[in-house]
XYZ file of C-alpha atoms in Angstrom:
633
model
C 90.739 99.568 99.129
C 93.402 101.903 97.535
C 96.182 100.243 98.834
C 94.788 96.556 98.574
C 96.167 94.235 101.286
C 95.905 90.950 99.850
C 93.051 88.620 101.657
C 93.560 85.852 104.058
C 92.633 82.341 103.354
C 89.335 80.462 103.379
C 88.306 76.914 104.146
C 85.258 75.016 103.126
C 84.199 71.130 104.361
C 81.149 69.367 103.611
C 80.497 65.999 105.444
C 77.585 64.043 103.591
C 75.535 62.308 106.306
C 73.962 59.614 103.977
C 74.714 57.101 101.890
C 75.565 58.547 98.396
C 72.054 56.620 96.612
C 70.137 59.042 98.803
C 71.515 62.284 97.506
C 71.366 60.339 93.704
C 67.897 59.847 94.095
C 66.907 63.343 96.077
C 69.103 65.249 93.765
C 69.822 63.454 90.676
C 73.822 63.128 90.985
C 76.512 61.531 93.166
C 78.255 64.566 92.735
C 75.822 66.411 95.113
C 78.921 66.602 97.723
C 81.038 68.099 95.199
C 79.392 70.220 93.619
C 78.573 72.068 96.823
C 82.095 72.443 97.551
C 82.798 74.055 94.197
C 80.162 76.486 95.036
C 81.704 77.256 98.814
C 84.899 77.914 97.163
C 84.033 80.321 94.522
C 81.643 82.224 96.786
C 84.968 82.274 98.747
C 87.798 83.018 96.144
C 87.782 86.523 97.593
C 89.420 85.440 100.390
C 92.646 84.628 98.409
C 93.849 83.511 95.176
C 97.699 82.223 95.399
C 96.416 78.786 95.306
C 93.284 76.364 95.966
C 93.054 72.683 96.760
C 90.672 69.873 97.464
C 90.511 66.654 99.726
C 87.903 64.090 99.420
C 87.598 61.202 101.738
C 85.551 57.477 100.945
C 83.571 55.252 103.311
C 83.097 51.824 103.338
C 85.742 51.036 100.075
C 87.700 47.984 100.502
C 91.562 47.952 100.919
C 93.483 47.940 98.082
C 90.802 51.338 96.687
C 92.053 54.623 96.874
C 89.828 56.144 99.721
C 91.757 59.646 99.432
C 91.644 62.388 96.749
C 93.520 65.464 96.788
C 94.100 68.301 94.001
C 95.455 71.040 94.334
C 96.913 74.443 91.612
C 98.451 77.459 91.884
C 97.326 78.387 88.262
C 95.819 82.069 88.179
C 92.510 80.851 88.524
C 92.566 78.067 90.523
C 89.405 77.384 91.739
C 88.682 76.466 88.117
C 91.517 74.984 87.278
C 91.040 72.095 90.155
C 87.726 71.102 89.031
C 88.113 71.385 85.636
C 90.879 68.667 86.139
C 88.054 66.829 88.458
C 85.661 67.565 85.807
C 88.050 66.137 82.891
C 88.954 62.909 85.096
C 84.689 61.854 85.912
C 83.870 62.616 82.362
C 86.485 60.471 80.806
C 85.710 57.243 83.018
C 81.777 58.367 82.080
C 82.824 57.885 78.458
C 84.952 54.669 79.270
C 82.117 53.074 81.349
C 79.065 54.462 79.980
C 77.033 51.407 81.646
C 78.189 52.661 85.068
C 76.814 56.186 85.238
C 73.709 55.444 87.435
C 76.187 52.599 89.799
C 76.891 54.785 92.687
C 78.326 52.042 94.573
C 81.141 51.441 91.242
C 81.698 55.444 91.386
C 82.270 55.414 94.742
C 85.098 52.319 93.980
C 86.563 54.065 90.619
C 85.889 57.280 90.258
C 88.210 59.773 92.342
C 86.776 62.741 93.808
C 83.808 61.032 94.584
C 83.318 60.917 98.485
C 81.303 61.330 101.418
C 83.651 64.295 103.145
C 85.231 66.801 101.617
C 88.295 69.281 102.656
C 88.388 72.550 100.341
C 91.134 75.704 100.616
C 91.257 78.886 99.024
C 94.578 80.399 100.140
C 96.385 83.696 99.941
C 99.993 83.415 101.431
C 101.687 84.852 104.059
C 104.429 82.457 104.804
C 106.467 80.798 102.540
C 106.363 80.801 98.339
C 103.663 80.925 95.972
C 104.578 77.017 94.851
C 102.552 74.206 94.499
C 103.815 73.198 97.827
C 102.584 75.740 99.870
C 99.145 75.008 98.912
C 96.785 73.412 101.025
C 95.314 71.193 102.149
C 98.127 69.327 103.117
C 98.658 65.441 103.398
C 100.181 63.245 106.436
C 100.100 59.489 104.894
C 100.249 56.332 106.684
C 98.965 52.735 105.930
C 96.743 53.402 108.700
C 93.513 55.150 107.803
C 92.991 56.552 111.368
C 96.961 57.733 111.356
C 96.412 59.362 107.553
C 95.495 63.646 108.586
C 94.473 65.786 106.236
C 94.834 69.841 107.072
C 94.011 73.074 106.062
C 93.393 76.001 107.757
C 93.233 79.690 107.569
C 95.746 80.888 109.874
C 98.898 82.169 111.516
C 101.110 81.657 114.452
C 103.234 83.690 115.995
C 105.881 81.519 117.457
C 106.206 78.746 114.352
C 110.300 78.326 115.472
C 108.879 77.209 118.903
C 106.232 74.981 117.319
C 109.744 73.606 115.238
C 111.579 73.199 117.873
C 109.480 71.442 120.178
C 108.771 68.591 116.848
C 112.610 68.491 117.289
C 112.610 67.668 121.248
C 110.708 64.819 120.297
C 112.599 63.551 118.226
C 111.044 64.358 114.532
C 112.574 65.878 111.371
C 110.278 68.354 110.211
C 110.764 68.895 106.391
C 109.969 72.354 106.951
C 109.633 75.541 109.319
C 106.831 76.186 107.947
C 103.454 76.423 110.167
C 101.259 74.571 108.765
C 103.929 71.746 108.674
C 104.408 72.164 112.182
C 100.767 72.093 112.783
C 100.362 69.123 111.065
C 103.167 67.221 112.692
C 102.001 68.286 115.564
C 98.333 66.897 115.212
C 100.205 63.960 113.816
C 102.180 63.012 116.921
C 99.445 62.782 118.954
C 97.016 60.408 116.598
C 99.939 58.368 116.725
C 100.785 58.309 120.487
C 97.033 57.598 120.891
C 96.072 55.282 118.715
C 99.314 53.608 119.971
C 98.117 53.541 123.606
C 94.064 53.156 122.524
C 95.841 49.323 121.045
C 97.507 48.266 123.900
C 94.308 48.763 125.976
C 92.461 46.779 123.200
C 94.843 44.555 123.048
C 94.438 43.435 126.213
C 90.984 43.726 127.131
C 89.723 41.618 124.083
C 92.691 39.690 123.078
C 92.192 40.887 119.803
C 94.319 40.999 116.218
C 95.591 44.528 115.021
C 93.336 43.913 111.903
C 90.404 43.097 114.472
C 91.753 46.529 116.394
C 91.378 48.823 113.941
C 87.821 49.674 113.809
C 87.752 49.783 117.266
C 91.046 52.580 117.287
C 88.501 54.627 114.682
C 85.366 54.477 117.402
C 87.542 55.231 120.030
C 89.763 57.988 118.629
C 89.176 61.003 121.431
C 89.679 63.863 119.042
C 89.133 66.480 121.614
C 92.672 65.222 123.949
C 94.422 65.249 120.574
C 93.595 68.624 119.575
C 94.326 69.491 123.619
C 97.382 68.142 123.597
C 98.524 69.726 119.774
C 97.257 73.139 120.565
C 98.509 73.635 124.004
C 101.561 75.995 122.790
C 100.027 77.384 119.840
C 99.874 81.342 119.755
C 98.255 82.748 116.456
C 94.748 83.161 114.901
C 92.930 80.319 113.574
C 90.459 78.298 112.151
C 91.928 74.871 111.615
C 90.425 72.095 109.403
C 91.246 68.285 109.787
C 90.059 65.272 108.008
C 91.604 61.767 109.574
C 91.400 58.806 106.858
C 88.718 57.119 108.363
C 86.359 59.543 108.440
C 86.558 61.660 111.361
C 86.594 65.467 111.274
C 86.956 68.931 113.211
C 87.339 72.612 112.687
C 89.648 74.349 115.937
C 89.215 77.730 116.103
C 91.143 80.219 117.980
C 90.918 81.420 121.813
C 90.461 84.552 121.196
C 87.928 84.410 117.655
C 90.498 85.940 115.521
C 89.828 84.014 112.687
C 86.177 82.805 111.608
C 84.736 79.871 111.050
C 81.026 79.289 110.286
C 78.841 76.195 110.136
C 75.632 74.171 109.330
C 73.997 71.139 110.249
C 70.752 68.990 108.966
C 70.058 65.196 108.564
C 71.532 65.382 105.444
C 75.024 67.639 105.498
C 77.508 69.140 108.234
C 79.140 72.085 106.346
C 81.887 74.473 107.627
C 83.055 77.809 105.998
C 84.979 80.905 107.088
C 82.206 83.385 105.417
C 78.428 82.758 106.868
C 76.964 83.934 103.328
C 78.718 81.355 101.720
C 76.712 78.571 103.526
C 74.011 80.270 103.407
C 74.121 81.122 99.621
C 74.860 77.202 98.920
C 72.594 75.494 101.019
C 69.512 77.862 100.739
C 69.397 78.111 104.004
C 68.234 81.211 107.056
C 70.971 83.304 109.197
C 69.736 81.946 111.888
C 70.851 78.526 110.910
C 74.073 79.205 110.067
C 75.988 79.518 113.451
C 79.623 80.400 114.249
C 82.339 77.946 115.837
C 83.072 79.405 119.554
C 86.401 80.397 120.467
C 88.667 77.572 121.489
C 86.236 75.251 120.963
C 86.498 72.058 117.999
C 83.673 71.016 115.696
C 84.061 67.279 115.751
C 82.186 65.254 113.190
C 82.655 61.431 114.110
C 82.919 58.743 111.456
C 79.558 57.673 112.980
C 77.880 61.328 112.109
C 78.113 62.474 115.651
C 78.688 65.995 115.810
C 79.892 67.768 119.369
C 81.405 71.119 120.262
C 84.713 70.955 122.486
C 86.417 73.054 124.699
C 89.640 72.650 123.144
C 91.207 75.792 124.862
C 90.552 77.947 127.816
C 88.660 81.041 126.002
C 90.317 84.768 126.407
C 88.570 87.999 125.558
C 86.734 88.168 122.043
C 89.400 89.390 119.737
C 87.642 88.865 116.538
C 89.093 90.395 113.996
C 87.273 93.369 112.922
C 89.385 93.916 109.202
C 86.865 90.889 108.084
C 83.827 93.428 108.868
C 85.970 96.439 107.246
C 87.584 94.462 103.982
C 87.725 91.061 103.510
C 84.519 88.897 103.797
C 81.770 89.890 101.514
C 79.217 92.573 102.717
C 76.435 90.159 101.628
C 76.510 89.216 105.111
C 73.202 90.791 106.354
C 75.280 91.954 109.693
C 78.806 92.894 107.750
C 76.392 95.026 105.748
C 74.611 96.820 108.173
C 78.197 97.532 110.243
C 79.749 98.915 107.180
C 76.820 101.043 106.589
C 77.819 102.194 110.313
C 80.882 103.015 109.588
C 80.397 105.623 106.993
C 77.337 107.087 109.184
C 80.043 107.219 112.124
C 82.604 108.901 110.432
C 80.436 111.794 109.027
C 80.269 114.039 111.875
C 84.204 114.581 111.295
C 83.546 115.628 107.475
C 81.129 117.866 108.656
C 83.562 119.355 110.566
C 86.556 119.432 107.878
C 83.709 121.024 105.590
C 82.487 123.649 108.017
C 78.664 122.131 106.704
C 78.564 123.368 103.068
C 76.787 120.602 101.904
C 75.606 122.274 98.946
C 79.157 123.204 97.815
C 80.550 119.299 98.351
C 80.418 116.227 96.169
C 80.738 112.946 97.653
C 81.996 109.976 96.099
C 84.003 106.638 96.872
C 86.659 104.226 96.073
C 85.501 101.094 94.382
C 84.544 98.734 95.160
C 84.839 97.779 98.310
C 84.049 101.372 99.796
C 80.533 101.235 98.357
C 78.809 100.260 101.498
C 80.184 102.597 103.843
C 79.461 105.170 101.678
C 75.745 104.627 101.730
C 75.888 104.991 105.460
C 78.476 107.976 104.569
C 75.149 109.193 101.678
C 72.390 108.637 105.122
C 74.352 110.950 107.348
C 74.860 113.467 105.087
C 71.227 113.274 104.085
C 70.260 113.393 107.945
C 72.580 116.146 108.379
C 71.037 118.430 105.543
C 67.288 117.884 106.403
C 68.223 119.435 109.633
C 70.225 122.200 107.812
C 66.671 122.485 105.762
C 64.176 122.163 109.049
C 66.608 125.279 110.825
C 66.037 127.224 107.372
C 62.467 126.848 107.263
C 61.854 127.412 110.634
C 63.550 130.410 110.808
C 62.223 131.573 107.731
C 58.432 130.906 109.019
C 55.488 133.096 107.445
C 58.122 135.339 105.556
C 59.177 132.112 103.058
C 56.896 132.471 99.687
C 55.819 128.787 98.848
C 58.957 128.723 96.127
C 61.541 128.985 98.439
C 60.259 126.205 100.684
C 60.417 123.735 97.492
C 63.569 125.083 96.875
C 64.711 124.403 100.490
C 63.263 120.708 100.445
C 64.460 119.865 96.836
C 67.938 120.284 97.955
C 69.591 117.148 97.765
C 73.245 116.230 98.627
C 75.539 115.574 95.688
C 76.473 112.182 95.302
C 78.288 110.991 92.558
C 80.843 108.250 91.145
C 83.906 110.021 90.335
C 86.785 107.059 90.440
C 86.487 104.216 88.075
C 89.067 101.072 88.482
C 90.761 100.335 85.282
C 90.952 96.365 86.096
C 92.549 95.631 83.077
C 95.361 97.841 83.462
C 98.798 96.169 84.588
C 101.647 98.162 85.317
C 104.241 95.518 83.616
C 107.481 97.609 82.827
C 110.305 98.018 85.271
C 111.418 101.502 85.721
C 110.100 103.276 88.969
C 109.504 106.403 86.247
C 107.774 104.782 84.323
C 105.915 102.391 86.208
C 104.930 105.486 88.196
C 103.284 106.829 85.171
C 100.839 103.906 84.868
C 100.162 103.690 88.435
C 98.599 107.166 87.992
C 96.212 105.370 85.213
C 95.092 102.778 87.340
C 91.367 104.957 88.122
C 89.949 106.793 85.726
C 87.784 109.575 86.996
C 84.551 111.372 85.816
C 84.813 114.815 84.367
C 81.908 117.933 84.781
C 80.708 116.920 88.219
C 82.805 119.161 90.318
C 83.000 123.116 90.339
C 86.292 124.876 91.734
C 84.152 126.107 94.400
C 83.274 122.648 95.716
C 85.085 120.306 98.074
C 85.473 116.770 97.082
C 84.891 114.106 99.855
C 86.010 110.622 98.720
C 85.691 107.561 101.251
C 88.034 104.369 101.373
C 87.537 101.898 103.502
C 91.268 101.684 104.939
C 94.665 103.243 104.112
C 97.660 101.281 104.490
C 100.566 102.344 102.718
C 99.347 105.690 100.846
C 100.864 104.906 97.347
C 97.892 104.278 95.298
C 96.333 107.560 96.861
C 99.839 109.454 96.574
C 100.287 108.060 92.989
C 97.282 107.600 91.584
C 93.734 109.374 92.881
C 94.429 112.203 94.224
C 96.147 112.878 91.208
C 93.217 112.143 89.163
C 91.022 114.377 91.270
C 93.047 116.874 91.257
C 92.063 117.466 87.422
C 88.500 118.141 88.676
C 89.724 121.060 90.256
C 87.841 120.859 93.777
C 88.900 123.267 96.140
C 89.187 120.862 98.852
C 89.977 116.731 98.820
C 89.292 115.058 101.802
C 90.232 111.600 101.470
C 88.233 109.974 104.251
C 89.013 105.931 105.397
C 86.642 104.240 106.984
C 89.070 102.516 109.545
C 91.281 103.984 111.700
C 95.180 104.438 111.033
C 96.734 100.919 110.726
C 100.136 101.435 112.913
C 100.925 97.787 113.337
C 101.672 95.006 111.766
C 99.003 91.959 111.690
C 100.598 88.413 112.433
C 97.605 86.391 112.778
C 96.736 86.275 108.922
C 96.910 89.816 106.698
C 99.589 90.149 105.061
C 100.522 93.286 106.806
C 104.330 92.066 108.319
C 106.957 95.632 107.585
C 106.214 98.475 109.846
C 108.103 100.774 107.221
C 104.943 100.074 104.628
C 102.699 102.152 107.030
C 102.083 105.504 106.196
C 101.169 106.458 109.619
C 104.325 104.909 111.086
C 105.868 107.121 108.174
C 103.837 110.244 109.340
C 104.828 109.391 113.251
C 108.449 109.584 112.520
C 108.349 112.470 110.531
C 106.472 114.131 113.206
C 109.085 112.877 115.849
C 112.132 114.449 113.339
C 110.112 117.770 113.133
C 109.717 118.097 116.952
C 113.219 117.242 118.056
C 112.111 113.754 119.716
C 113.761 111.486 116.790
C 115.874 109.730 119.751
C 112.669 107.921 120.723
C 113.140 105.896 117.619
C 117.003 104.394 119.495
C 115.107 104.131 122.798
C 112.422 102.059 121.247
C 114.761 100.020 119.425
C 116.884 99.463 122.417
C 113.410 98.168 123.887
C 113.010 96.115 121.612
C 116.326 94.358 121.097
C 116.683 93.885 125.270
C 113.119 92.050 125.166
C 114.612 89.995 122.392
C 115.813 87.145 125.018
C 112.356 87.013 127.253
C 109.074 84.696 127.408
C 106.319 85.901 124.818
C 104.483 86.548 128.106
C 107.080 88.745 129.209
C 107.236 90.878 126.275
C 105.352 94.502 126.033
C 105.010 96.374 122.532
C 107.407 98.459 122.744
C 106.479 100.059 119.607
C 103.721 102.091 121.286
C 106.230 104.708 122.352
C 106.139 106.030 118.537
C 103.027 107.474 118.586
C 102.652 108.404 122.442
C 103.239 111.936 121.950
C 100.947 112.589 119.044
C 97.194 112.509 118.777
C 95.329 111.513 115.894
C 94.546 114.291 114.178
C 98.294 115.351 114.413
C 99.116 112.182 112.285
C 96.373 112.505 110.061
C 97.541 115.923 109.356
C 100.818 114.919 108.819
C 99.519 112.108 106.683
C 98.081 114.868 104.273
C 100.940 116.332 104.026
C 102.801 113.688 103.063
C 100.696 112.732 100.246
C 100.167 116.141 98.587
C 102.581 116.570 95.638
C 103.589 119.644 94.232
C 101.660 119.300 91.138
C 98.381 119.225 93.430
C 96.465 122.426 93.164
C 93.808 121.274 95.760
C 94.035 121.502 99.662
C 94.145 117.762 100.798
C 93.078 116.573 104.084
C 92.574 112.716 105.225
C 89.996 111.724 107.868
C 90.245 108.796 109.581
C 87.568 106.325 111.695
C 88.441 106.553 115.343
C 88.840 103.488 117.288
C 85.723 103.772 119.198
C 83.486 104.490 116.751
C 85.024 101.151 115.233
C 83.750 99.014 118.028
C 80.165 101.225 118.385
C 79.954 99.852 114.352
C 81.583 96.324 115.089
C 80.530 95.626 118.467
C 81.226 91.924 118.313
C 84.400 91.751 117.060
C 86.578 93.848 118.632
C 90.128 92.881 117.687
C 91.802 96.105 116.663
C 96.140 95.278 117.391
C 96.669 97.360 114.277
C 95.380 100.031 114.534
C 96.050 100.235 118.763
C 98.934 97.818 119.247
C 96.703 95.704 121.564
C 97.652 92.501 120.489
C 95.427 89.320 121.479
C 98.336 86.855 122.345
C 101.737 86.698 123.768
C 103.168 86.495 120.382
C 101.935 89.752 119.083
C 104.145 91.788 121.276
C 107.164 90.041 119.685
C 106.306 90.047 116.451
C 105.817 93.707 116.597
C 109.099 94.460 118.382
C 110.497 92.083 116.192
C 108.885 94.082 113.051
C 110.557 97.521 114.442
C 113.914 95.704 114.878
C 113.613 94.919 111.008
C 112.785 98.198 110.709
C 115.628 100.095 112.611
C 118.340 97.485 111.140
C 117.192 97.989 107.154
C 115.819 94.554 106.858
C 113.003 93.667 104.566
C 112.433 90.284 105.896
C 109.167 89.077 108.220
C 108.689 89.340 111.440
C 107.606 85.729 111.750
């Protein structure tokens, strides 16, 4: 992506089913449990890299042993950093107790890290400071291991002052406003009020000590009326992770599938990660095994290895967010691949168009990396499109084409080439906008001799957000090649919205198609749309989430597409730029023909899954109107 949004957040849990001997003898290491989450994290550290943290849980130690583990850095690499301080702890008690290497029982007792379920986070953040804090997974402590709660989660909710308030109806002082503190209190509450009310009914039918209770709390524990009873306000995206000290376990997921979650069971392991590939990468294992946590439903892994899915929530229409397909998880995912691939072949017939079908007078090419894929599908169409071009040509030629010109027909190939090369190690460090403005331009380099003035340059993203890289940067850089045309095409449609469920896409203002929209409204006398709108938006200020309707929707009413896009060209051709420029963007239906399974699309149509959404985008305009550069939630 040009302008890189930064990724959303990833969780990874392994729950070892056996004792630890077995996976010492099958494997040769106690460390089997963590070394697979060190490999579910890194396969994941795409999915953000503010922070990453680790929580490891012990069976069967006695009291008095430290049963919980948790690390956690927001060093620049902190995958590594986390288990190299996990690696630099189990080496030094290897050298101080040499004799105990092979005891997995005296690991288990002494060694930290060492455990039979495991918690792991990966987090970019939307909410709240890049400190040490703010990382997960986060820890709820008691002296009670069923009361201890461990979470972590890759999400977002919409109404986190609700959430705050409602802790402070009953009676709590949050520490923070925070949502995953909220969350967690929240989760908290109820293991307390029923592990309270499971001992009273113990108490009484079997006359029993609270010592004696205990293990009979932890069999009892109903997970599922917990997570009911936490989740019953909550309006966001998420996959939530949760570890109680005694060993039970779940993964909540969203009603509407916004944000994934992925697992994996055998008689040996119960794993859970946001990215399929990941699993299946690990763990060796087919697609088919891998399958994906329903919508409003809870993986619950008992302390006993039971494993259920629960209706946690009642579910609403698949919203799945389809910027995981576009951007953010990896294409190895066979079907992530194959709908990328889509995307390019879906956009083509529009290129076609802008290029009136010279294919022999265009060059194709992308922007790395994460363009490559639709581009292939972007290379098939065009390669589909010119064998017709060369079946018309022959068949119209018939007897009267000598044997030369029909190899010269067939050997026509389109021109595909790599023109834009990311300069990774280039950091644009010093202040001034003039200057820094000068590097940004350096950021690609480009390859020179490919491109005749004759020829129009077609160059596919996969999204555009804000414009400034493109505006700055590559169009600058082709420019030099001296095309006759650039046609900047994204793969996604125009992103008008802001995204509250996870993407750190909160200011309205940072969209260059809200840019383009207003520009268009100034230059057809309609700018007074922009005070009705905001008058919208302040009067809904006062009503129920439910209540509320995107008012923002009114900004683009009067324009089509291809009006924007226009004006989005416009907007992003200097003066210095010889070329014509033209952008081409994915329509919203060919989206969902490539994605057909996840079909959540609020920015790019303002159809927001939840309540919350309309707020938080009327909330965003307010922001907006007023000059303030602060969130939206």
């Amino acid at each position: 992506m040009s302008d890189a949004i930064k990724h959303e957040c990833g969780i990874a849990m392994v729950r070892l089913l056996k004792p630890l001997q077995y996976y010492k003898d099958k494997y040769g290491t106690a460390f089997y449990g963590l070394n697979k989450m060190y490999l579910l994290m890194e396969k994941q550290h795409n999915r953000g890299q503010d922070g990453a943290g680790l929580a490891s849980i012990k069976f069967n130690v006695a009291p008095g042993t430290r049963y919980i583990s948790r690390i956690r850095s927001n060093e620049d690499q902190p995958i590594q950093d986390i288990f190299e301080q996990i690696n630099g702890r189990l080496n030094s008690i290897n050298l101080e107790f040499p004799d105990k290497i092979d005891d997995v029982q005296w690991q288990l007792n002494n060694a930290p890290y060492i455990g039979n379920l495991y918690l792991g986070h990966v987090r970019y953040g939307t909410f709240g400071k890049n400190s040490i804090e703010s990382v997960h997974p986060f820890l709820r402590q008691s002296n009670w291991m069923h009361k201890c709660l461990i979470v972590a989660g890759n999400f977002n909710m919409t109404n986190s002052k609700r959430l705050f308030n409602d802790l402070v109806e009953i009676g709590q002082h949050p520490k923070e406003m925070t949502d995953t503190v909220t969350v967690m209190e929240k989760i908290g509450h109820f293991i307390d009020d029923e592990v309270t009310k499971l001992y009273e009914k113990i108490k009484k039918e079997f006359k029993v000590s609270k010592k004696e209770a205990s293990p009979m709390i932890e069999e009892q524990i109903n997970l599922k009326k917990i997570l009911k009873k936490s989740a019953k306000n909550w309006d966001g995206g998420y996959a939530m992770a949760g570890l109680l000290g005694h060993g039970d376990a779940f993964v909540l997921r969203d009603p509407s599938g916004i944000r994934p979650a992925f697992y994996y069971a055998d008689d040996e392991v119960v794993v859970v990660a946001s990215e399929r590939p990941a699993i299946q990468t690990v763990f060796n294992v087919a697609i088919d095994d891998v399958k994906e946590i329903d919508r409003g439903h809870a993986l619950i892994i008992k302390r006993n290895g039971k494993i259920s899915m629960a209706k946690i929530k009642e579910q609403l229409p698949n919203k799945a967010c389809s910027f995981e397909r576009i951007y953010f998880s990896r294409g190895s995912d066979a079907s992530i691949y194959t709908e990328r691939k889509n995307l390019g072949k879906l956009v083509f017939p529009q290129i076609a168009e802008k290029i009136n079908g010279d294919i022999r007078n265009t060059v194709f090419s992308y922007i790395p990396n994460t363009a490559e894929t639709s581009f292939y599908g972007l290379r098939e169409a065009a390669v589909d499109y010119l064998n017709v071009q060369k079946t018309d040509a022959i068949l119209k030629g018939q007897r009267s084409l000598s044997s030369e010109k029909v190899t010269e027909i067939l050997a026509e190939i389109p021109r595909f080439e790599k023109l834009a090369i990311k300069d990774a190690k280039l950091r644009t460090f010093i202040a001034d906008d003039t200057s820094r403005d000068d590097l940004v331009a350096h950021i690609y380099d480009v390859t020179y001799g490919i491109v005749k003035p004759t020829d129009n340059l077609v160059i596919i993203d996969d999204s555009i957000v804000r414009g400034t890289t493109l505006k700055k940067s590559i169009i600058r850089i082709l420019d030099r090649l001296n095309p006759k045309k650039i046609i900047v095409v994204s793969s996604a449609p125009q992103i008008r919205y802001p995204d509250c469920y996870g993407i750190d896409m909160a200011k309205l203002g940072d969209f260059i198609a809200f840019r383009a929209a207003l520009e268009l409204l100034k230059q057809t006398n309609q700018y007074h749309i922009v005070q009705e709108v905001y008058n919208d938006c302040k009067s809904q200020q006062l009503l129920e989430d439910a209540e509320i309707k995107n008012a923002v929707l009114e900004i683009y009413r009067n324009f089509s597409d291809e009006q924007i896009s226009d004006k989005i060209a416009e907007m992003l051709k200097t003066p210095e730029i010889n070329a014509e420029v033209e952008i081409i963007f994915q329509s919203v239906e060919n989206l969902h023909i490539a994605c057909p399974n996840h079909l959540g699309d609020w920015y790019f149509t303002g159809d927001y899954p939840t309540p919350g959404g309309n707020r938080v985008v009327n909330d965003a305009f307010i922001n907006f109107y007023e000059g303030s550069d602060k969130r939206a939630y």
